[in-house]
Coordinates of C-alpha atoms in Angstrom, one line a residue:
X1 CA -44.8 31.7 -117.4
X2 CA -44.9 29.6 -114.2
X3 CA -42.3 26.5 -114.4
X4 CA -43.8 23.4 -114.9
X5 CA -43.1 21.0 -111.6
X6 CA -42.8 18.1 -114.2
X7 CA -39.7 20.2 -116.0
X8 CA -38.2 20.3 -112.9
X9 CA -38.3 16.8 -111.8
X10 CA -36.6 16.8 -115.1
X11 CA -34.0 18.7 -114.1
X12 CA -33.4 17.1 -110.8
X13 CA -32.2 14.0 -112.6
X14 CA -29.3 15.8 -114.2
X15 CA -26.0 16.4 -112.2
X16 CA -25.9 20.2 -111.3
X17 CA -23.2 21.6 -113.4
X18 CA -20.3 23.2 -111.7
X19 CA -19.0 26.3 -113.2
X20 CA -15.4 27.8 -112.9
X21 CA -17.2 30.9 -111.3
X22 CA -17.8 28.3 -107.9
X23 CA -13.9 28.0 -107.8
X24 CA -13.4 31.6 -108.1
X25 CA -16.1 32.8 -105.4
X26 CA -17.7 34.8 -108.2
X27 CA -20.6 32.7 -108.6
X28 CA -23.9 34.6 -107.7
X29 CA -26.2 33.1 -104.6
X30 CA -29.7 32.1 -103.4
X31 CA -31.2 30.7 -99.9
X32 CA -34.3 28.9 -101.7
X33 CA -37.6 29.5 -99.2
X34 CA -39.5 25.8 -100.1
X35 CA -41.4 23.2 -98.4
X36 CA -38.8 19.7 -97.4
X37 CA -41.9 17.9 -99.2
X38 CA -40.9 19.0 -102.5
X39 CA -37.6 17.6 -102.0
X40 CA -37.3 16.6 -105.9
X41 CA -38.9 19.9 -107.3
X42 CA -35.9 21.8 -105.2
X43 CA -33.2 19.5 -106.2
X44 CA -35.0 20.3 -109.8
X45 CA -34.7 24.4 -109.1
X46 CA -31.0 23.7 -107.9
X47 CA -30.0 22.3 -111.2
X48 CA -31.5 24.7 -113.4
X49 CA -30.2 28.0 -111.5
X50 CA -26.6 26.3 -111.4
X51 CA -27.0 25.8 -115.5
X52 CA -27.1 29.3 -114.8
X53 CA -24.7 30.1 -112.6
X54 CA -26.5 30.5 -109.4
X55 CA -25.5 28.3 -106.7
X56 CA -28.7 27.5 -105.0
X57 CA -28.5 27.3 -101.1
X58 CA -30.6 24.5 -99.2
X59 CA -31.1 24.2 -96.4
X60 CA -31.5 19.9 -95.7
X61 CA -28.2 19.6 -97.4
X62 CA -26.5 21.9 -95.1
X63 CA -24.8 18.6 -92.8
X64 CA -24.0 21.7 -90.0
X65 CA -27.5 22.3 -89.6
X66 CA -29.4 20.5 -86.1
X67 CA -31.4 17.4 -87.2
X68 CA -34.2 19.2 -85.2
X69 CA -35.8 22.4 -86.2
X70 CA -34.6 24.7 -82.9
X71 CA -33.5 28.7 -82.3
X72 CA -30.3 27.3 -83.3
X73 CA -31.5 26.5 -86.9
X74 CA -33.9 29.5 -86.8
X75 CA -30.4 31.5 -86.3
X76 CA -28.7 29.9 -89.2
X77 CA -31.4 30.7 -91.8
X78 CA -31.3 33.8 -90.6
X79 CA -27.8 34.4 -91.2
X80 CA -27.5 32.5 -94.6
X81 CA -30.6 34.3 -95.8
X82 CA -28.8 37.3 -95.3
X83 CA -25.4 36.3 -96.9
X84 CA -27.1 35.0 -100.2
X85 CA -27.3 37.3 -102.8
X86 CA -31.4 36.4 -103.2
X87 CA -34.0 35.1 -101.7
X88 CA -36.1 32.8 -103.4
X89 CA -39.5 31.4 -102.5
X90 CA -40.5 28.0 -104.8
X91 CA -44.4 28.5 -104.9
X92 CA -46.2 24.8 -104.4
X93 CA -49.7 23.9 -102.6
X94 CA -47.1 22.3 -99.6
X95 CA -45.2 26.1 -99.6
X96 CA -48.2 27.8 -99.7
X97 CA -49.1 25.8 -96.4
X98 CA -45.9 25.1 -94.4
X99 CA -45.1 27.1 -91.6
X100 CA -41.8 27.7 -91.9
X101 CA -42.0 29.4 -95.6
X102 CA -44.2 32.6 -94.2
X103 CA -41.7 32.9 -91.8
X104 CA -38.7 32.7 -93.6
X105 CA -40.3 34.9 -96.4
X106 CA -41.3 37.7 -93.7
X107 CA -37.7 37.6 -92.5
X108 CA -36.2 37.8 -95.9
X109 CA -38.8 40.6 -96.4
X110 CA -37.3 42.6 -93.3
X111 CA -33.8 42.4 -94.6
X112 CA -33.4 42.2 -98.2
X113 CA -34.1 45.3 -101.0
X114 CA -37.0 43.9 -102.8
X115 CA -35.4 43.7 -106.0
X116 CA -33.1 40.4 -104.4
X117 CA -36.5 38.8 -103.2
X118 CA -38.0 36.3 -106.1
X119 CA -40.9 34.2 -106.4
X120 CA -40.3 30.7 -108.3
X121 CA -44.0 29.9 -109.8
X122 CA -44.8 26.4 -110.3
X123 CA -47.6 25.1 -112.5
X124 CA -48.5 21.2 -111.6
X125 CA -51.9 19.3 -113.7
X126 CA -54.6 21.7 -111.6
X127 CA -53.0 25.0 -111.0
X128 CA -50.3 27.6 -110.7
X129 CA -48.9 28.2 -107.3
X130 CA -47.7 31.6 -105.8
X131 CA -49.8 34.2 -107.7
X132 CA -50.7 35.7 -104.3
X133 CA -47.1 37.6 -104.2
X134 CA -46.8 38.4 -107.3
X135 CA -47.0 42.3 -106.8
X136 CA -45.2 42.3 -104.5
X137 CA -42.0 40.5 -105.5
X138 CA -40.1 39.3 -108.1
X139 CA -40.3 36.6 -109.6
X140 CA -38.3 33.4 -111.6
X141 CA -39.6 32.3 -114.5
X142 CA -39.1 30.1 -117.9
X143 CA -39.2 31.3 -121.8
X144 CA -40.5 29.0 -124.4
X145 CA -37.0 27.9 -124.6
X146 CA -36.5 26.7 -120.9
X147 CA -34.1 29.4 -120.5
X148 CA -34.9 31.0 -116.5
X149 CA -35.8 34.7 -116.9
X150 CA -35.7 37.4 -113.2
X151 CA -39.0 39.6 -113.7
X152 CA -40.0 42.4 -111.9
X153 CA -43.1 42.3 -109.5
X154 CA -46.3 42.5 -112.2
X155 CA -44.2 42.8 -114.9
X156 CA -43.7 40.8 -118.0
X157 CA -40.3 42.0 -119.5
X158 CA -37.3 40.9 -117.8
X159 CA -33.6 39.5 -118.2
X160 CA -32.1 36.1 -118.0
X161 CA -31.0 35.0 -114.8
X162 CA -27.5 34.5 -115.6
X163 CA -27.1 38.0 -116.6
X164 CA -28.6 39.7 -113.7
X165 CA -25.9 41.8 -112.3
X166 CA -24.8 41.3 -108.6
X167 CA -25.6 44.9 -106.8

């Protein structure tokens, strides 16, 4: 089931929890793939996946990134999608029509296994958002119990995000 955007402007207000794992490098990673618009929905994402234990890269947070979008910040993504563990794309109507997300998705398609590429669905009052890739890719959902499940493209029947197993 697609997460509501309301449950995670929720979620933004709480204080992303900081697990022992950070301090011992063990702590699994994501580049999150979103549009700057959906600042609070991202900050939202962030808190959930560090709840469970996935520290959640992005990018407007990142002080050593140019002000201005340039090669030199095109290079960085790059390089910090590649060191993350995943690659996840938070489905919205301003995702669906930035120009930076296709992008960043289509490199993240060129060099991640597609099992480490995942799409977050959102759900706001008149739709869900991202159902275009969801044969394709992975995806990030929620259980009746708020609790963030990793599916596999088209499928139903997955495992809960904290205990997906680094490869």
């Amino acid at each position: 089931m697609a997460i509501a955007q309301a449950e995670l402007l929720r979620a933004a207000q709480r204080q992303p929890v900081i697990k022992s794992q950070v301090r011992a490098g063990l702590q699994k990673t994501a580049f999150l793939c979103h549009s700057h618009r959906d600042e609070k929905l991202a900050e939202g994402l962030q808190s959930l996946l560090a709840e469970q234990g996935v520290q959640l890269y992005i990018d407007w947070k990142d002080a050593s990134m140019p002000p201005e979008p340039n090669r030199e910040t095109a290079a960085r993504i790059q390089q910090r999608i590649k060191s993350c563990d995943w690659f996840l794309f938070l489905a919205t109507a301003n995702s669906m029509a930035s120009r930076w997300c296709p992008w960043e998705l289509g490199y993240a398609d060129g060099q991640k296994q597609p099992d480490r590429i995942a799409v977050v669905q959102t759900s706001d009052s008149s739709t869900t958002h991202g159902n275009e890739y969801m044969q394709l890719y992975r995806r990030v959902d929620s259980n009746n119990a708020g609790q963030l499940l990793w599916l596999p493209a088209g499928g139903n029947q997955g495992q809960f995000v904290r205990s997906v197993p680094f490869l």
